[in-house]
C-alpha positions as a printed NumPy array, in Angstrom:
array([[ 34.36 ,  38.93 ,  38.358],
       [ 31.496,  36.986,  36.918],
       [ 32.104,  34.692,  34.036],
       [ 30.023,  34.954,  30.966],
       [ 28.236,  31.855,  29.788],
       [ 30.156,  29.889,  27.187],
       [ 28.879,  30.051,  23.679],
       [ 26.999,  26.963,  22.664],
       [ 29.008,  24.299,  20.901],
       [ 26.396,  24.307,  18.168],
       [ 26.675,  27.1  ,  15.721],
       [ 23.574,  28.482,  14.242],
       [ 23.573,  28.738,  10.507],
       [ 22.444,  31.99 ,   9.053],
       [ 18.952,  32.005,   7.652],
       [ 18.944,  31.617,   3.907],
       [ 15.859,  33.196,   2.353],
       [ 15.757,  30.545,  -0.368],
       [ 15.539,  27.771,   2.221],
       [ 12.655,  29.441,   4.021],
       [ 10.696,  29.872,   0.794],
       [ 11.697,  26.539,  -0.752],
       [ 10.124,  24.362,   1.95 ],
       [  6.584,  25.77 ,   1.6  ],
       [  6.856,  25.81 ,  -2.196],
       [  7.992,  22.17 ,  -2.231],
       [  5.13 ,  21.223,   0.079],
       [  2.617,  22.953,  -2.193],
       [  4.074,  21.211,  -5.249],
       [  3.68 ,  17.821,  -3.561],
       [  0.089,  18.633,  -2.651],
       [ -0.663,  19.834,  -6.168],
       [  0.693,  16.644,  -7.718],
       [ -0.997,  14.444,  -5.115],
       [ -4.306,  16.164,  -5.747],
       [ -4.   ,  15.948,  -9.511],
       [ -6.   ,  12.838, -10.287],
       [ -6.488,  13.832, -13.9  ],
       [ -3.176,  12.496, -15.261],
       [ -3.48 ,   9.486, -17.528],
       [ -1.021,   6.69 , -16.807],
       [  0.82 ,   6.247, -20.092],
       [  4.106,   4.405, -19.514],
       [  7.17 ,   5.689, -21.322],
       [  8.476,   3.578, -24.187],
       [ 11.991,   2.144, -24.072],
       [ 13.256,   4.753, -26.545],
       [ 11.42 ,   7.718, -25.006],
       [ 14.665,   9.66 , -24.503],
       [ 15.396,   9.712, -28.257],
       [ 15.821,  13.334, -29.443],
       [ 13.289,  12.634, -32.207],
       [ 10.642,  12.104, -29.524],
       [ 11.39 ,  15.523, -28.104],
       [ 10.797,  16.968, -31.575],
       [  7.474,  15.139, -31.903],
       [  6.292,  16.271, -28.456],
       [  7.251,  19.882, -29.143],
       [  5.176,  19.793, -32.322],
       [  2.267,  18.256, -30.39 ],
       [  2.264,  20.867, -27.621],
       [ -0.297,  22.999, -29.458],
       [ -2.66 ,  20.091, -30.141],
       [ -5.044,  20.974, -27.312],
       [ -7.872,  18.929, -28.802],
       [ -7.874,  15.738, -30.839],
       [-10.996,  14.017, -32.174],
       [-13.065,  16.345, -29.971],
       [-11.156,  15.292, -26.826],
       [ -9.206,  17.751, -24.666],
       [ -5.535,  17.122, -23.965],
       [ -4.818,  15.747, -20.496],
       [ -1.551,  15.353, -18.566],
       [  0.29 ,  12.027, -18.737],
       [  2.718,  10.242, -16.447],
       [  5.364,   9.036, -18.906],
       [  8.189,  10.703, -20.789],
       [  7.492,  11.335, -24.494],
       [  3.791,  10.605, -24.117],
       [  0.617,  12.554, -24.78 ],
       [ -3.077,  11.874, -24.238],
       [ -6.475,  13.288, -25.029],
       [ -9.474,  12.028, -23.073],
       [-13.093,  12.493, -22.138],
       [-13.827,  13.671, -18.6  ],
       [-14.653,  10.149, -17.422],
       [-11.656,   8.691, -19.34 ],
       [-13.891,   6.2  , -21.179],
       [-12.731,   7.626, -24.504],
       [ -8.989,   8.114, -24.785],
       [ -6.193,   8.619, -27.275],
       [ -2.743,   7.744, -25.931],
       [  0.494,   8.426, -27.793],
       [  3.883,   6.92 , -26.903],
       [  7.   ,   7.92 , -28.794],
       [ 10.076,   5.683, -28.784],
       [  8.395,   2.309, -29.211],
       [ 10.121,  -0.518, -31.065],
       [ 10.414,   0.084, -34.8  ],
       [  8.158,  -2.208, -36.8  ],
       [ 10.05 ,  -4.558, -39.085],
       [  8.864,  -5.155, -42.641],
       [  5.446,  -6.696, -42.237],
       [  2.352,  -7.957, -43.988],
       [  0.162,  -6.248, -41.365],
       [ -2.39 ,  -3.719, -42.551],
       [ -0.915,  -0.329, -43.409],
       [ -2.705,   2.971, -43.852],
       [ -1.226,   6.224, -45.098],
       [ -2.632,   9.39 , -43.569],
       [ -1.302,  12.757, -44.709],
       [  1.973,  11.188, -45.857],
       [  2.562,   9.134, -42.696],
       [  2.409,   5.331, -42.838],
       [  0.82 ,   3.546, -39.881],
       [  0.704,  -0.234, -39.359],
       [ -1.798,  -2.211, -37.356],
       [ -2.001,  -5.941, -36.717],
       [ -5.793,  -5.81 , -36.939],
       [ -7.268,  -6.586, -40.353],
       [-10.079,  -4.069, -39.805],
       [ -7.542,  -1.302, -39.217],
       [ -8.276,  -0.9  , -35.522],
       [ -5.807,   0.438, -32.939],
       [ -3.075,   0.34 , -31.915],
       [ -1.343,   2.112, -34.769],
       [  2.44 ,   2.394, -35.02 ],
       [  4.271,   4.647, -37.43 ],
       [  6.116,   2.717, -40.097],
       [  9.45 ,   3.738, -41.577],
       [ 10.127,   6.623, -39.161],
       [ 12.573,   6.552, -36.277],
       [ 11.752,   6.779, -33.473],
       [  8.465,   4.965, -33.929],
       [  5.278,   6.315, -32.37 ],
       [  2.356,   4.2  , -31.178],
       [ -1.213,   5.421, -30.806],
       [ -3.821,   3.553, -28.765],
       [ -7.47 ,   4.558, -28.972],
       [-10.299,   3.5  , -26.679],
       [-13.945,   4.47 , -26.853],
       [-15.889,   6.104, -29.632],
       [-13.118,   7.496, -31.832],
       [-11.603,   6.042, -34.969],
       [ -8.276,   6.223, -36.748],
       [ -9.872,   8.66 , -39.179],
       [-10.659,  10.948, -36.239],
       [ -7.191,  10.751, -34.718],
       [ -4.364,  10.095, -37.178],
       [ -4.766,  13.276, -39.275],
       [ -4.28 ,  15.398, -36.146],
       [ -1.015,  13.611, -35.34 ],
       [  0.446,  13.423, -38.847],
       [  2.059,  16.863, -38.744],
       [  4.063,  16.062, -35.617],
       [  5.182,  12.517, -36.441],
       [  5.581,  13.453, -40.102],
       [  8.414,  15.789, -39.089],
       [ 10.572,  12.692, -38.596],
       [ 12.226,  11.625, -41.832],
       [ 10.611,   8.678, -43.6  ],
       [ 13.199,   5.946, -44.1  ],
       [ 10.777,   3.345, -45.44 ],
       [  7.239,   3.27 , -46.768],
       [  4.436,   0.772, -46.943],
       [  4.156,  -0.819, -50.336]])
């Protein structure tokens, strides 16, 4: 009588179709992200997880163009950006920044939204005043507040005004 070989001590796990598909899909996702050099590095603000920021970003999702600039992907939570192809002209939005305290800084009202700036000429950055969470907008290049703030007022204006510039 011949003995049959003993089964291996290692048991083979059954093939799970999801595992076979998941590995290539994960690899493609990594390659896609690695090859995506178009994202603008906009760090998340400390209060980026505030539910109000989610509301603002949802309202901004259809703003594909701002001041003639196309929307581009960003790296931070509760952020948005619009930029020229070479990134020399950019608009960066960060929701969840620190709320401005009462101030004597310059204040402009655009479509019912108050924005403060520390610059006497009314140059960027602009931070919403009297709305929580606060939103900051930085602009570089050849665009002005007049080009940018009206396109953002609808989204940030959805947050209730708790204070106003006087």
